[in-house]
Every structure is written in structure tokens, then in C-alpha cells.
Short mmCIF file of C-alpha atoms in Angstrom, two decimals:
data_model
loop_
_atom_site.label_atom_id
_atom_site.label_comp_id
_atom_site.label_asym_id
_atom_site.label_seq_id
_atom_site.Cartn_x
_atom_site.Cartn_y
_atom_site.Cartn_z
CA MET A 153 -4.40 31.66 -2.65
CA SER A 154 -6.55 29.54 -0.38
CA GLU A 155 -4.92 26.40 -1.60
CA THR A 156 -1.41 27.67 -0.74
CA ARG A 157 -2.52 28.83 2.73
CA TYR A 158 -4.32 25.58 3.50
CA GLN A 159 -1.36 23.42 2.45
CA GLN A 160 0.90 25.67 4.49
CA LEU A 161 -1.23 25.35 7.65
CA GLN A 162 -1.58 21.61 7.16
CA ASP A 163 2.16 21.17 6.78
CA TRP A 164 2.70 23.09 9.99
CA ILE A 165 0.17 20.97 11.80
CA LEU A 166 1.66 17.70 10.53
CA SER A 167 5.27 18.64 11.09
CA GLY A 168 7.02 16.79 13.81
CA ARG A 169 8.07 19.93 15.65
CA PRO A 170 6.00 22.88 16.84
CA PRO A 171 5.63 25.42 13.99
CA SER A 172 7.97 28.28 13.56
CA ALA A 173 8.48 31.00 10.90
CA VAL A 174 4.75 31.19 10.37
CA SER A 175 3.57 33.54 7.60
CA GLY A 176 0.19 34.76 6.33
CA VAL A 177 -1.52 34.71 9.74
CA ALA A 178 -3.07 37.99 10.76
CA GLY A 179 -1.77 39.28 14.06
CA PRO A 180 0.45 41.78 15.84
CA SER A 181 3.66 39.71 15.93
CA PRO A 182 5.34 36.55 14.66
CA GLU A 183 5.11 35.11 18.15
CA TYR A 184 1.37 35.66 18.17
CA ALA A 185 1.03 33.83 14.81
CA GLU A 186 3.16 30.92 15.99
CA GLN A 187 1.05 30.61 19.20
CA ARG A 188 -2.16 30.51 17.24
CA VAL A 189 -0.88 27.86 14.76
CA ARG A 190 0.41 25.85 17.72
CA ILE A 191 -3.16 25.56 19.02
CA TYR A 192 -4.01 23.51 15.92
CA TRP A 193 -0.69 21.62 16.09
CA GLU A 194 -1.39 20.47 19.64
CA ALA A 195 -5.05 19.76 19.07
CA TYR A 196 -4.22 17.40 16.16
CA ARG A 197 -1.88 15.32 18.31
CA LEU A 198 -4.17 15.30 21.33
CA ARG A 199 -7.25 14.33 19.25
CA LEU A 200 -5.58 11.44 17.48
CA ARG A 201 -3.79 10.12 20.58
CA GLU A 202 -7.03 10.16 22.54
CA ALA A 203 -8.89 8.34 19.75
CA LEU A 204 -6.18 5.65 19.59
CA ARG A 205 -6.04 5.41 23.34
CA ALA A 206 -9.78 4.89 23.45
CA ASP A 207 -9.66 2.19 20.76
CA TYR A 208 -6.61 0.34 22.18
CA PRO A 209 -7.01 0.73 25.96
CA GLY A 210 -5.55 -2.69 26.76
CA LEU A 211 -2.57 -2.13 24.58
CA ALA A 212 -2.01 1.26 26.15
CA ASN A 213 -2.14 -0.34 29.58
CA ALA A 214 0.25 -3.06 28.62
CA MET A 215 2.76 -0.77 26.91
CA GLY A 216 2.47 2.06 29.44
CA GLU A 217 1.19 5.51 28.56
CA ALA A 218 4.54 6.98 27.60
CA ARG A 219 5.54 4.23 25.20
CA PHE A 220 2.02 4.04 23.71
CA SER A 221 2.00 7.78 23.15
CA GLN A 222 5.40 7.61 21.50
CA TRP A 223 4.11 4.97 19.09
CA CYS A 224 1.11 7.19 18.34
CA VAL A 225 3.36 10.12 17.56
CA THR A 226 5.69 8.01 15.43
CA LEU A 227 2.84 6.55 13.32
CA MET A 228 1.05 9.96 13.10
CA ASN A 229 4.22 11.49 11.69
CA ARG A 230 4.75 8.59 9.32
CA SER A 231 1.22 8.42 7.92
CA PRO A 232 -1.44 10.96 8.79
CA PRO A 233 -5.12 10.04 8.40
CA THR A 234 -6.67 9.97 4.95
CA HIS A 235 -10.17 8.87 5.85
CA TYR A 236 -12.95 11.02 7.22
CA ASN A 237 -13.64 8.55 10.01
CA LEU A 238 -11.12 8.28 12.82
CA ASP A 239 -12.21 4.70 13.41
CA GLN A 240 -10.59 3.94 10.10
CA TYR A 241 -7.35 5.51 11.38
CA SER A 242 -7.49 3.27 14.46
CA LEU A 243 -7.70 0.23 12.19
CA GLU A 244 -4.73 1.41 10.12
CA PHE A 245 -2.85 2.13 13.38
CA GLY A 246 -3.33 -1.47 14.44
CA GLN A 247 -2.18 -2.84 11.06
CA GLN A 248 0.94 -0.74 11.16
CA LEU A 249 1.77 -1.40 14.80
CA LEU A 250 1.27 -5.15 14.95
CA PRO A 251 4.40 -6.18 12.99
CA MET A 252 6.54 -3.88 15.11
CA LEU A 253 5.59 -5.37 18.51
CA ASP A 254 8.05 -7.91 19.89
CA ASP A 255 6.33 -8.72 23.15
CA PRO A 256 3.89 -11.63 22.67
CA VAL A 257 1.45 -10.32 25.29
CA GLU A 258 1.34 -6.96 23.54
CA GLN A 259 0.96 -8.64 20.16
CA GLU A 260 -1.95 -10.66 21.51
CA ILE A 261 -3.78 -7.62 22.96
CA ALA A 262 -3.13 -5.51 19.89
CA ARG A 263 -4.38 -8.27 17.61
CA PHE A 264 -7.55 -8.79 19.66
CA GLU A 265 -8.33 -5.08 19.92
CA HIS A 266 -7.62 -4.52 16.25
CA HIS A 267 -9.98 -7.33 15.17
CA LEU A 268 -12.62 -6.18 17.64
CA LEU A 269 -12.45 -2.71 16.08
CA SER A 270 -12.78 -4.09 12.62
CA VAL A 271 -15.91 -5.93 13.62
CA VAL A 272 -17.58 -2.94 15.24
CA HIS A 273 -16.19 0.12 13.49
CA SER A 274 -15.97 -0.62 9.82
CA ALA A 275 -16.70 2.79 8.48
CA GLU A 276 -19.09 2.07 5.61
CA ASP A 277 -19.57 -1.67 5.58
CA PRO A 278 -23.24 -2.57 5.85
CA LYS A 279 -22.48 -6.06 7.03
CA LEU A 280 -20.99 -7.74 10.02
CA ASN A 281 -17.33 -8.30 9.34
CA VAL A 282 -17.26 -12.09 9.41
CA ALA A 283 -13.62 -12.33 8.43
CA ALA A 284 -12.63 -10.12 11.36
CA LEU A 285 -14.75 -12.22 13.66
CA LEU A 286 -13.01 -15.35 12.51
CA ALA A 287 -9.64 -13.72 13.07
CA LEU A 288 -10.69 -12.56 16.50
CA ALA A 289 -11.60 -16.01 17.58
CA ASP A 290 -8.62 -18.39 17.62
CA ASP A 291 -9.21 -22.15 17.93
CA GLU A 292 -9.58 -22.06 21.63
CA ARG A 293 -12.02 -19.18 21.63
CA LEU A 294 -14.10 -20.89 18.99
CA ALA A 295 -14.76 -23.69 21.43
CA SER A 296 -16.35 -21.50 24.11
CA PRO A 297 -19.09 -18.93 23.90
CA ILE A 298 -18.35 -15.23 24.14
CA GLN A 299 -20.23 -13.74 27.06
CA LEU A 300 -21.71 -10.30 26.84
CA ILE A 301 -22.66 -9.13 30.35
CA ALA A 302 -24.81 -6.05 30.64
CA ALA A 303 -23.62 -5.30 34.17
CA ALA A 304 -20.82 -6.99 35.99
CA ARG A 305 -21.75 -8.08 39.49
CA LEU A 306 -19.47 -9.31 42.18
CA ASP A 307 -21.51 -12.54 42.65
CA HIS A 308 -20.54 -13.52 39.10
CA TYR A 309 -17.00 -13.78 40.31
CA GLU A 310 -17.81 -15.31 43.66
CA ALA A 311 -19.45 -18.20 41.81
CA LEU A 312 -16.15 -19.01 40.14
CA PRO A 313 -13.45 -21.20 41.73
CA VAL A 314 -10.85 -19.05 43.51
CA ASN A 315 -8.04 -20.29 41.29
CA VAL A 316 -9.93 -19.06 38.27
CA VAL A 317 -10.66 -15.72 39.84
CA ASN A 318 -7.00 -15.37 40.64
CA GLU A 319 -6.34 -15.53 36.91
CA ILE A 320 -8.76 -12.94 35.76
CA GLN A 321 -6.92 -10.34 33.78
CA TRP A 322 -8.34 -6.91 33.61
CA LEU A 323 -6.55 -6.32 30.40
CA TRP A 324 -8.95 -3.76 28.98
CA THR A 325 -9.80 -1.55 31.89
CA ASP A 326 -8.69 2.08 31.74
CA GLN A 327 -7.35 2.09 35.27
CA GLY A 328 -3.84 0.99 34.49
CA GLN A 329 -4.53 -2.26 36.28
CA CYS A 330 -2.79 -5.13 34.51
CA GLU A 331 -1.82 -7.52 37.30
CA PRO A 332 -3.83 -10.68 38.00
CA LEU A 333 -6.39 -9.97 40.68
CA THR A 334 -7.18 -11.88 43.84
CA LEU A 335 -10.82 -12.35 44.88
CA ASP A 336 -10.21 -9.59 47.41
CA GLY A 337 -8.75 -7.53 44.62
CA VAL A 338 -11.85 -8.01 42.54
CA ARG A 339 -14.06 -7.02 45.43
CA ALA A 340 -12.00 -3.87 46.00
CA GLN A 341 -12.03 -3.08 42.33
CA VAL A 342 -15.82 -3.54 42.09
CA LYS A 343 -16.42 -1.48 45.15
CA ALA A 344 -14.16 1.29 43.95
CA GLU A 345 -15.31 1.52 40.43
CA VAL A 346 -19.00 0.43 40.62
CA LEU A 347 -18.99 -1.77 37.56
CA SER A 348 -22.41 -0.88 36.23
CA GLY A 349 -21.58 -1.03 32.52
CA PRO A 350 -21.38 -3.95 30.07
CA VAL A 351 -18.31 -6.08 29.78
CA LEU A 352 -17.15 -8.67 27.36
CA LEU A 353 -15.81 -11.73 29.14
CA TRP A 354 -14.05 -14.67 27.54
CA ARG A 355 -11.74 -17.49 28.31
CA HIS A 356 -8.21 -17.26 27.07
CA ARG A 357 -6.01 -20.32 27.67
CA SER A 358 -5.95 -20.65 31.44
CA GLN A 359 -7.29 -17.20 32.10
CA LEU A 360 -10.47 -15.24 31.85
CA ALA A 361 -10.16 -11.88 30.17
CA MET A 362 -12.63 -9.03 30.15
CA LYS A 363 -13.09 -5.82 28.31
CA ARG A 364 -15.38 -3.06 29.39
CA LEU A 365 -17.64 -1.92 26.60
CA SER A 366 -19.27 1.36 25.84
CA ALA A 367 -23.02 1.18 25.58
CA LEU A 368 -22.74 1.53 21.81
CA GLU A 369 -20.24 -1.34 21.56
CA ALA A 370 -22.46 -3.39 23.76
CA HIS A 371 -25.47 -2.73 21.65
CA LEU A 372 -23.61 -3.65 18.50
CA LEU A 373 -21.86 -6.66 19.99
CA GLY A 374 -25.18 -7.87 21.32
CA ALA A 375 -25.29 -9.76 18.07
CA LEU A 376 -22.52 -11.98 19.35
CA HIS A 377 -24.49 -13.24 22.22
CA THR A 378 -25.96 -16.58 21.36
CA PRO A 379 -26.53 -19.80 23.22
CA GLN A 380 -24.50 -21.52 20.53
CA SER A 381 -20.73 -21.72 20.58
CA LEU A 382 -18.93 -19.02 18.73
CA ALA A 383 -17.88 -21.57 16.15
CA ALA A 384 -21.47 -22.39 15.38
CA LEU A 385 -22.33 -18.66 15.18
CA LEU A 386 -19.49 -18.03 12.77
CA GLU A 387 -20.48 -20.93 10.61
CA THR A 388 -23.97 -19.51 10.38
CA LEU A 389 -22.66 -16.07 9.52
CA ALA A 390 -20.21 -17.36 6.89
CA ALA A 391 -22.96 -19.30 5.22
CA ASN A 392 -25.16 -16.30 4.79
CA ASP A 393 -23.37 -13.20 3.51
CA GLN A 394 -26.67 -11.41 3.03
CA LEU A 395 -27.22 -11.21 6.77
CA SER A 396 -26.82 -7.65 7.83
CA PHE A 397 -25.81 -6.49 11.29
CA SER A 398 -29.16 -4.86 11.95
CA THR A 399 -30.94 -8.12 11.00
CA LEU A 400 -28.77 -9.94 13.47
CA LEU A 401 -29.54 -7.43 16.13
CA ARG A 402 -33.24 -7.79 15.61
CA GLU A 403 -32.97 -11.57 15.73
CA TRP A 404 -30.70 -11.97 18.69
CA VAL A 405 -30.33 -8.93 20.86
CA VAL A 406 -33.78 -8.12 22.11
CA GLY A 407 -33.79 -8.69 25.81
CA GLU A 408 -30.80 -10.95 25.72
CA CYS A 409 -27.92 -8.85 26.90
CA LEU A 410 -27.85 -10.00 30.48
CA THR A 411 -26.25 -13.33 31.26
CA SER A 412 -23.85 -14.83 33.71
CA PRO A 413 -20.81 -16.92 32.99
CA SER A 414 -21.88 -20.34 31.78
CA PRO A 415 -20.54 -23.55 33.25
CA SER A 416 -18.38 -23.95 30.18
CA LEU A 417 -16.32 -20.96 31.35
CA ARG A 418 -15.43 -22.53 34.65
CA MET B 67 -41.17 42.62 22.48
CA PRO B 68 -39.52 40.28 19.98
CA ASP B 69 -41.20 39.63 16.68
CA ARG B 70 -42.91 36.31 17.18
CA CYS B 71 -43.56 35.98 13.50
CA ILE B 72 -39.94 35.57 12.50
CA GLN B 73 -39.53 32.23 10.77
CA ASN B 74 -36.74 30.79 8.70
CA ARG B 75 -37.33 30.80 4.95
CA PHE B 76 -37.04 27.00 4.77
CA GLY B 77 -40.05 26.27 6.86
CA ILE B 78 -37.98 24.20 9.30
CA PRO B 79 -40.04 24.03 12.51
CA PHE B 80 -39.02 24.92 16.08
CA LYS B 81 -38.56 21.49 17.72
CA GLY B 82 -37.70 22.61 21.24
CA PHE B 83 -34.49 21.62 23.12
CA GLY B 84 -32.05 18.83 22.34
CA LEU B 85 -28.82 17.14 23.28
CA GLY B 86 -26.04 15.56 21.34
CA LEU B 87 -26.52 11.75 21.53
CA ARG B 88 -23.35 10.57 23.25
CA THR B 89 -22.25 7.01 23.94
CA PRO B 90 -22.16 7.34 27.76
CA HIS B 91 -25.88 8.17 27.75
CA LEU B 92 -26.90 5.67 25.14
CA GLU B 93 -27.81 2.90 27.55
CA ALA B 94 -30.16 5.22 29.46
CA VAL B 95 -31.66 6.65 26.32
CA LEU B 96 -32.23 3.18 24.83
CA ALA B 97 -33.80 2.00 28.08
CA GLY B 98 -36.33 4.81 27.85
CA PRO B 99 -39.24 5.39 27.91
CA SER B 100 -38.47 9.09 27.88
CA THR B 101 -35.61 11.35 28.92
CA GLY B 102 -37.46 14.67 28.60
CA VAL B 103 -35.23 15.68 25.73
CA ASP B 104 -37.25 16.95 22.71
CA TRP B 105 -34.73 15.67 20.09
CA PHE B 106 -31.20 14.36 19.69
CA GLU B 107 -28.43 15.39 17.38
CA ILE B 108 -26.21 12.64 16.05
CA ILE B 109 -22.68 12.97 14.72
CA ALA B 110 -22.92 11.82 11.12
CA GLU B 111 -19.60 10.07 11.07
CA ASN B 112 -20.54 7.83 13.95
CA TYR B 113 -23.49 6.38 12.03
CA MET B 114 -22.24 6.24 8.44
CA ALA B 115 -21.98 2.44 8.60
CA PRO B 116 -25.46 0.94 8.08
CA HIS B 117 -24.80 -1.76 10.64
CA ARG B 118 -24.94 1.01 13.24
CA TRP B 119 -28.41 2.20 12.21
CA SER B 120 -30.04 -0.28 14.60
CA VAL B 121 -29.35 2.24 17.41
CA LEU B 122 -31.18 4.94 15.47
CA ASP B 123 -33.98 2.56 14.50
CA ALA B 124 -34.50 1.77 18.14
CA LEU B 125 -34.98 5.45 18.93
CA ARG B 126 -36.55 7.01 15.91
CA ASP B 127 -40.12 6.63 17.00
CA ARG B 128 -39.39 8.43 20.25
CA TYR B 129 -37.14 11.25 19.13
CA PRO B 130 -36.68 13.46 16.08
CA PHE B 131 -33.03 13.46 14.93
CA PHE B 132 -30.82 16.28 13.74
CA ILE B 133 -27.68 15.17 11.83
CA HIS B 134 -24.45 17.02 12.30
CA GLY B 135 -21.29 16.34 10.31
CA VAL B 136 -17.67 17.10 11.06
CA GLY B 137 -15.99 15.72 7.98
CA LEU B 138 -17.64 17.25 4.94
CA SER B 139 -14.75 19.69 4.56
CA ILE B 140 -16.89 22.02 2.51
CA GLY B 141 -14.15 24.67 2.48
CA SER B 142 -11.37 22.41 1.23
CA THR B 143 -9.70 22.96 -2.12
CA ASP B 144 -9.75 19.16 -2.72
CA PRO B 145 -12.60 17.71 -4.74
CA LEU B 146 -15.66 16.72 -2.66
CA ASP B 147 -15.13 13.26 -1.06
CA GLU B 148 -17.68 11.36 -3.08
CA GLY B 149 -17.54 8.36 -0.72
CA TYR B 150 -18.35 10.57 2.19
CA VAL B 151 -21.17 12.43 0.45
CA ALA B 152 -22.67 9.15 -0.70
CA ALA B 153 -22.59 7.61 2.81
CA TRP B 154 -23.97 10.85 4.25
CA THR B 155 -26.84 10.86 1.81
CA LYS B 156 -27.78 7.31 2.67
CA LEU B 157 -27.79 8.12 6.34
CA VAL B 158 -29.89 11.24 5.76
CA ASN B 159 -32.40 9.26 3.67
CA HIS B 160 -32.64 6.63 6.32
CA VAL B 161 -33.06 8.93 9.26
CA ASN B 162 -35.03 11.80 7.65
CA PRO B 163 -33.61 14.40 10.08
CA VAL B 164 -35.06 17.77 10.88
CA VAL B 165 -31.81 19.53 10.02
CA VAL B 166 -28.57 18.38 8.27
CA SER B 167 -25.48 20.40 9.07
CA ASP B 168 -21.71 20.68 8.90
CA HIS B 169 -19.19 23.43 9.46
CA LEU B 170 -17.81 26.36 7.52
CA CYS B 171 -14.24 25.01 7.49
CA TRP B 172 -11.82 22.62 5.78
CA THR B 173 -10.47 19.50 7.45
CA GLY B 174 -7.57 18.72 5.13
CA VAL B 175 -6.07 19.10 1.65
CA ALA B 176 -4.19 16.85 -0.76
CA GLY B 177 -5.93 13.74 0.50
CA THR B 178 -4.98 14.19 4.16
CA LYS B 179 -7.63 14.50 6.90
CA VAL B 180 -6.42 16.51 9.88
CA HIS B 181 -9.70 15.89 11.77
CA ASP B 182 -10.01 19.51 12.89
CA LEU B 183 -12.18 22.36 11.78
CA LEU B 184 -9.59 24.54 10.14
CA PRO B 185 -9.98 28.28 9.38
CA MET B 186 -10.77 29.44 5.86
CA VAL B 187 -9.56 32.40 3.82
CA TYR B 188 -12.58 34.66 3.45
CA THR B 189 -12.48 36.18 -0.06
CA PRO B 190 -15.07 36.49 -2.86
CA ALA B 191 -13.22 33.76 -4.78
CA SER B 192 -13.33 31.26 -1.94
CA LEU B 193 -16.98 32.18 -1.30
CA GLN B 194 -17.92 31.28 -4.88
CA ARG B 195 -16.05 28.04 -4.68
CA VAL B 196 -17.68 27.01 -1.40
CA ALA B 197 -21.10 28.09 -2.68
CA ASP B 198 -20.69 25.83 -5.71
CA ARG B 199 -19.77 22.95 -3.39
CA ILE B 200 -22.74 23.54 -1.11
CA LYS B 201 -25.09 23.51 -4.13
CA ALA B 202 -23.59 20.21 -5.24
CA VAL B 203 -24.09 18.70 -1.76
CA GLN B 204 -27.61 20.06 -1.50
CA ASP B 205 -28.43 18.53 -4.91
CA ARG B 206 -27.11 15.15 -3.72
CA LEU B 207 -28.95 15.36 -0.39
CA GLY B 208 -32.12 16.68 -1.99
CA ARG B 209 -32.50 19.08 0.89
CA VAL B 210 -31.06 22.24 2.42
CA LEU B 211 -27.71 22.10 4.25
CA ALA B 212 -27.10 24.22 7.36
CA LEU B 213 -23.58 25.50 7.79
CA GLU B 214 -22.21 26.20 11.27
CA ASN B 215 -19.90 29.03 12.15
CA PRO B 216 -16.75 27.49 13.56
CA SER B 217 -14.57 28.47 16.50
CA THR B 218 -11.32 29.81 15.06
CA TYR B 219 -7.95 30.52 16.61
CA LEU B 220 -6.36 32.38 13.70
CA GLU B 221 -7.33 34.64 10.81
CA TRP B 222 -5.57 34.85 7.47
CA GLU B 223 -4.05 38.08 6.21
CA ASP B 224 -5.52 37.34 2.78
CA SER B 225 -9.13 37.55 3.98
CA THR B 226 -11.08 40.50 2.62
CA LEU B 227 -14.37 39.58 4.32
CA SER B 228 -15.17 39.02 7.97
CA GLU B 229 -16.45 35.56 8.91
CA ALA B 230 -19.96 36.95 9.48
CA GLU B 231 -20.00 38.81 6.13
CA PHE B 232 -18.75 35.59 4.44
CA LEU B 233 -21.45 33.47 6.04
CA ALA B 234 -24.15 36.00 5.19
CA GLN B 235 -23.14 36.27 1.53
CA LEU B 236 -22.46 32.58 1.24
CA SER B 237 -25.89 31.58 2.58
CA GLU B 238 -27.50 33.90 -0.03
CA THR B 239 -25.34 32.72 -2.94
CA ALA B 240 -25.74 29.03 -2.11
CA ASP B 241 -29.26 29.40 -0.71
CA CYS B 242 -28.29 27.33 2.33
CA ALA B 243 -29.33 27.55 5.96
CA LEU B 244 -27.16 28.46 9.00
CA LEU B 245 -26.58 26.61 12.27
CA LEU B 246 -25.63 29.35 14.75
CA ASP B 247 -23.19 28.05 17.37
CA VAL B 248 -23.51 30.76 19.98
CA ASN B 249 -20.52 29.47 21.95
CA ASN B 250 -18.34 29.58 18.82
CA VAL B 251 -19.28 33.21 18.21
CA VAL B 252 -18.23 34.09 21.73
CA VAL B 253 -14.96 32.07 21.44
CA SER B 254 -14.02 33.52 18.07
CA ALA B 255 -14.99 37.05 19.13
CA ALA B 256 -12.70 36.79 22.13
CA ASN B 257 -9.84 35.33 20.03
CA HIS B 258 -10.10 37.94 17.32
CA ARG B 259 -11.43 40.91 19.30
CA LEU B 260 -14.79 41.01 17.57
CA ASP B 261 -18.10 42.37 18.81
CA VAL B 262 -20.60 39.53 19.41
CA ASN B 263 -23.67 41.61 18.73
CA ALA B 264 -22.17 43.06 15.52
CA TYR B 265 -21.42 39.54 14.40
CA LEU B 266 -25.01 38.42 15.08
CA ALA B 267 -26.43 41.53 13.33
CA THR B 268 -24.44 40.72 10.18
CA LEU B 269 -26.11 37.30 9.72
CA PRO B 270 -29.45 37.13 7.80
CA ARG B 271 -32.49 36.86 10.10
CA ASP B 272 -34.30 34.21 8.13
CA ARG B 273 -31.70 31.48 7.59
CA VAL B 274 -30.80 30.33 11.11
CA VAL B 275 -32.51 26.95 11.70
CA GLN B 276 -30.67 25.57 14.72
CA MET B 277 -28.49 26.80 17.54
CA HIS B 278 -25.67 25.17 19.54
CA LEU B 279 -24.73 26.06 23.09
CA ALA B 280 -21.62 24.70 24.86
CA GLY B 281 -18.90 25.45 27.36
CA HIS B 282 -15.34 26.49 26.57
CA GLN B 283 -11.96 27.15 28.26
CA ASP B 284 -10.37 30.54 28.65
CA PHE B 285 -6.56 30.38 28.63
CA GLY B 286 -6.07 34.14 29.03
CA THR B 287 -4.33 34.71 25.70
CA HIS B 288 -7.01 32.79 23.85
CA ARG B 289 -10.15 30.67 24.33
CA ILE B 290 -10.64 27.11 23.08
CA ASP B 291 -13.92 25.55 22.15
CA THR B 292 -13.57 22.47 24.38
CA HIS B 293 -17.20 21.42 24.92
CA ASP B 294 -16.11 20.13 28.32
CA SER B 295 -17.90 22.34 30.80
CA PRO B 296 -21.19 24.04 31.48
CA ILE B 297 -22.43 27.02 29.46
CA ILE B 298 -21.19 30.31 30.92
CA ASP B 299 -23.27 33.48 31.45
CA GLU B 300 -21.51 35.28 28.60
CA VAL B 301 -22.75 32.64 26.21
CA PHE B 302 -26.26 32.81 27.64
CA ARG B 303 -26.29 36.57 27.10
CA ALA B 304 -25.32 36.08 23.49
CA TYR B 305 -28.01 33.39 23.23
CA GLN B 306 -30.67 35.87 24.32
CA SER B 307 -29.45 38.35 21.70
CA ALA B 308 -29.54 35.68 19.06
CA LEU B 309 -33.09 34.61 20.01
CA ARG B 310 -34.22 38.24 19.73
CA ARG B 311 -32.71 38.48 16.28
CA PHE B 312 -33.46 35.02 14.79
CA GLY B 313 -36.65 34.06 16.55
CA PRO B 314 -37.45 30.78 18.34
CA VAL B 315 -34.94 28.32 16.97
CA SER B 316 -34.34 24.71 18.01
CA THR B 317 -31.46 24.76 20.52
CA MET B 318 -29.21 22.10 21.98
CA ILE B 319 -26.27 21.61 24.30
CA GLU B 320 -23.07 20.11 22.87
CA ARG B 321 -20.99 18.24 25.37
CA ASP B 322 -18.05 16.14 24.07
CA ALA B 323 -15.59 15.85 26.95
CA ASN B 324 -15.97 15.49 30.72
CA ILE B 325 -19.41 14.22 29.87
CA PRO B 326 -21.53 14.28 33.03
CA PRO B 327 -24.44 12.00 33.95
CA LEU B 328 -27.49 12.51 31.69
CA GLN B 329 -29.45 14.11 34.51
CA GLU B 330 -26.88 16.81 34.88
CA LEU B 331 -27.22 17.76 31.22
CA LEU B 332 -31.01 17.61 31.49
CA ASP B 333 -30.79 20.09 34.37
CA GLU B 334 -28.63 22.36 32.24
CA LEU B 335 -31.12 22.00 29.36
CA GLY B 336 -33.72 23.23 31.85
CA VAL B 337 -31.67 26.38 32.35
CA VAL B 338 -31.53 26.80 28.58
CA LYS B 339 -35.34 26.61 28.49
CA GLN B 340 -35.59 29.25 31.17
CA GLN B 341 -33.31 31.52 29.14
CA PHE B 342 -35.43 30.93 26.08
CA GLU B 343 -38.73 31.61 27.88
CA ARG B 344 -37.45 34.96 29.04
CA ILE B 345 -37.60 35.97 25.37
CA TYR B 346 -40.42 33.67 24.23
CA PRO B 347 -42.84 32.69 27.00
CA SER B 348 -44.00 29.16 26.44
CA SER B 349 -47.45 30.30 25.34
CA SER B 350 -45.93 32.27 22.47
CA VAL B 351 -44.23 29.34 20.70
CA ALA B 352 -46.63 27.04 18.96
#
């Protein structure tokens, strides 16, 4: 009996349309039963969309909320989660979405965010995902160090040439801000938002790009901060597949989260 | 005067007042030296990957941990997810938490994971099935599992037991512990027109080892367990009733959305302590 009921409720939740003709639910009327099942139907969509939005903030900004949400619903309907960890679903989402994107900017953002996720969020992998790191870093990125900055400060940007500042892309903010910023724009943004959290900053072709990080991401990605180039770091990692993420953290992170853009970024 | 001698049968100690460890607070917690929180509860699924243990390793000397799962799906009719249980067991062995818990619910069937705490059919047959699964998990963990009462938004016509009766009988049959989510009792009671005190009175007095408090949203026709707002007075009243029945039990605030600054939650935790001390003055709890 339980199995039938559970399959029934799950089918209602996963169905593309709000449930109707609900049976087996205790209550005074069919409308009451439908309303109660609908709570679960809505919660499922909201929870998955929020999780995907949190893991692909840059892509959501670039696509626009409506289009991004539509993709979420399409992929949710096509393939519901099968893993206990929603991070895994975010990874599958990226894999499925990437081939469907036509816009090269969206492809680039999706690819980067997908690989970043696979580095940080592998559900059960005890080791740093070196393959994902290599995929994350294209030839150009390999040449310059990734910068993990514990707290973004305006003077970091004032130290940069104006033409470079003009090309900073806030691709991964959650403010819907996608346009290149002027120095005045940066100032306004910093004042308005009080950038006290960690950011990941890297050079991408002629632009600098940045992604705000959660404290957990920053702690984990602290392992990426090294005075070496990223290429050298990856070479080290690839040569030693016994190196665990926690070992890396102990070796590299302690007291080394705060830095400012190096001359090589200018 | 409440009976100060009430203790759970598992010998799990009262550890004071905790918070859920949430990412927005992590930087402040890691920076230390102390937040004034007695312990932190971590969501198991966030730390299944061993490369994430460095965060816990950095904090374990300063705080006891409680581990709380949302994906065990103990009520499902699918076989136990062996990969999940194995990863959970490794985490538990690494952290050595005070309490290990998950929910009385199912999260999916036929291989799908809906990622919600879905309502069970409460019958003797489902009780025996879930009890067998709990025993299997406890054997794997090598320790007692605490099951939490969920917030529910529907009841099945097929159920022949109330949720509280089911939990009471299940905990005896499986010899497991209970995590009492006081907010969930209030939410489910409102949704299904139940009496909060009757619910609490049905649960065994010696199996509750942890309590959750949280806020929820009232939509008029129903309430939803949103964990996005402060604890309301109705929940605090139920908390006092629960303390009288179950004794001094480690208590925490769950906040998962609209997460305020850490200090705001610490202030709310101070209110929880005041509520607790109305029943158990500080001198009465060793």
C-alpha cells in the first residue's frame, strides 16, 4: 500500500502540471487534497530552481531569470534528480545544458561554473578534482595565477589602469549586473554592496572577471592560492594523485587567503 | 516542579544550546575564537565529501558537532542507498558527533530523489519495515540514530496510526532515539488539526535526545515549515511543555532561509536559554 501511495505522490510532484484528480489523501474535499499535494509540487520546483540558481549565478544573470527558470523547469521535467546530494544535480544540469546553449558568452560562463562546481562540490570524491581544474583553466588562464581575495577593497581596483577597470565584468554577482563597469561604477557598486566577502578574480582575454564566493567555497578554494602559476600548480597536482584536498588546505591555506592583484594581472 | 532526574535511556548528555552551521556564518565561526554557541549541527549531505572535512577539522576542538541528515529516506520503499549510508558512516566516524539524526519520511522512490521530506503512510506494516531499516542503519553506524518528526502537509487515508503513535511504537521497536522538532509539531498540528500537548504526551519520555526550534509561515489555510523567520510564541509555549515532559535536552535553532547575521541568531539563542531556564534554572542542570 505504501509503495503505491508513494509512487502516486511522486508522480504528482514530478508531473509538469499542477496535480489534479488526487486520491488517497485524507481531507474534507477533493480541492483540499489537491491544495495539499500542490504544496509539495511547488516546493520541489522552488527548491531545485533555487539550488541551480545558486550554483549558476553568472549563467542566470546572462540568460535572464525568466529564461534560466524555463531551462530549469525543462530539465527538471526531463530528468529529475537521482542522487541524494543536490550538488550532483547541479553538475548534471550543467552537463545537459551546455550542448544546448548557442550564445558563446553563455557557453563560456556555463562551462566555467560547471567546472568550478565539479572542483568544489564532488559529492563523495575524497580528492581534489584535477581533471576539472584542468578543464577550468584554458591555455590563457594557465599562464596567470588565480587570485583568491578574502575581501574585495576599492583600492584594489584603483591600483589598476582605468582601461582595465573599464573591462571588469561582474559576471558572477547576484545583482543582475552584467554590463562592464566604469571606475565610478565600481565605486558605486562597492559602496552600495559593501564587498566584505571573498571573491575569485582572474584574467580572461582582455578582461578581468570575478566571482563572489561563499565562505565555504573560499575555504575550499583556498587550496588554489599559490605563488606559482596555475599551470605549475596543476602540474604538481597531476603528478601526485595521492594528494587529498585536506592535505592541500593544510599546506597552502593557513593565513594565505588575503592577497591583492599581482602585477601579472595588470 | 519538573523532574530533574529525567534522562534519556541512551545516556546522551545535555550539551546546551546550538545552531545549525550555515555557510554565511562560516567565516566568522572559523575566525573564532568563540561565538558563545555551545555546539553546532551540520547537515550531513554538505560534508559527505572528505575533501570538505577540513572545515570540520578546523572547528572540532572548539565545538561539539551534531550531525543531521536530510537524505537517508528511511521511510522509502526503495532499498537503502548503500552509497549514502557508507558515506554517512565515514563522516560519523570522522566527526564523532553527540547525536546522529534524520527524518521520519521518504525522499523518493524508484530511484528518484525529490529532495523533500515526504509524508509516510502510518500502518503497522510500514512501521515494521521502517524499524528494520533503522536497525540496519544503526548496525552500520555502530550507534543509535535519532529520528525527527517532520512537518507534513497531507495525511494518507490508509494510515491507521497517528504520527505520534507511529513514532512512539517505532522508537520502541527499533530501539532508536527521537529528535523532537517542536516547530514541526506546531506546524503539523495546525495543518491537521491536532492537539500539540496530546502529541507530546504520546511520545516516550526517555527517548528524546535533541530538540529543534525554528520559525514558519502561516498561509491561513495551512502552515509551511520555512525556517526563514524567528521562533514564534506558540512554538516557545510548546517548547516549555516539551521540556517539562522530556527533561533538559540539547536545543538548537534551525535557520535555512533569510539567514540573519550571526549575532542576531545568538540573540535569539539567548531567548531560547531564558525559556529553558524558566523550567530548569541554570543551577539545576549539571
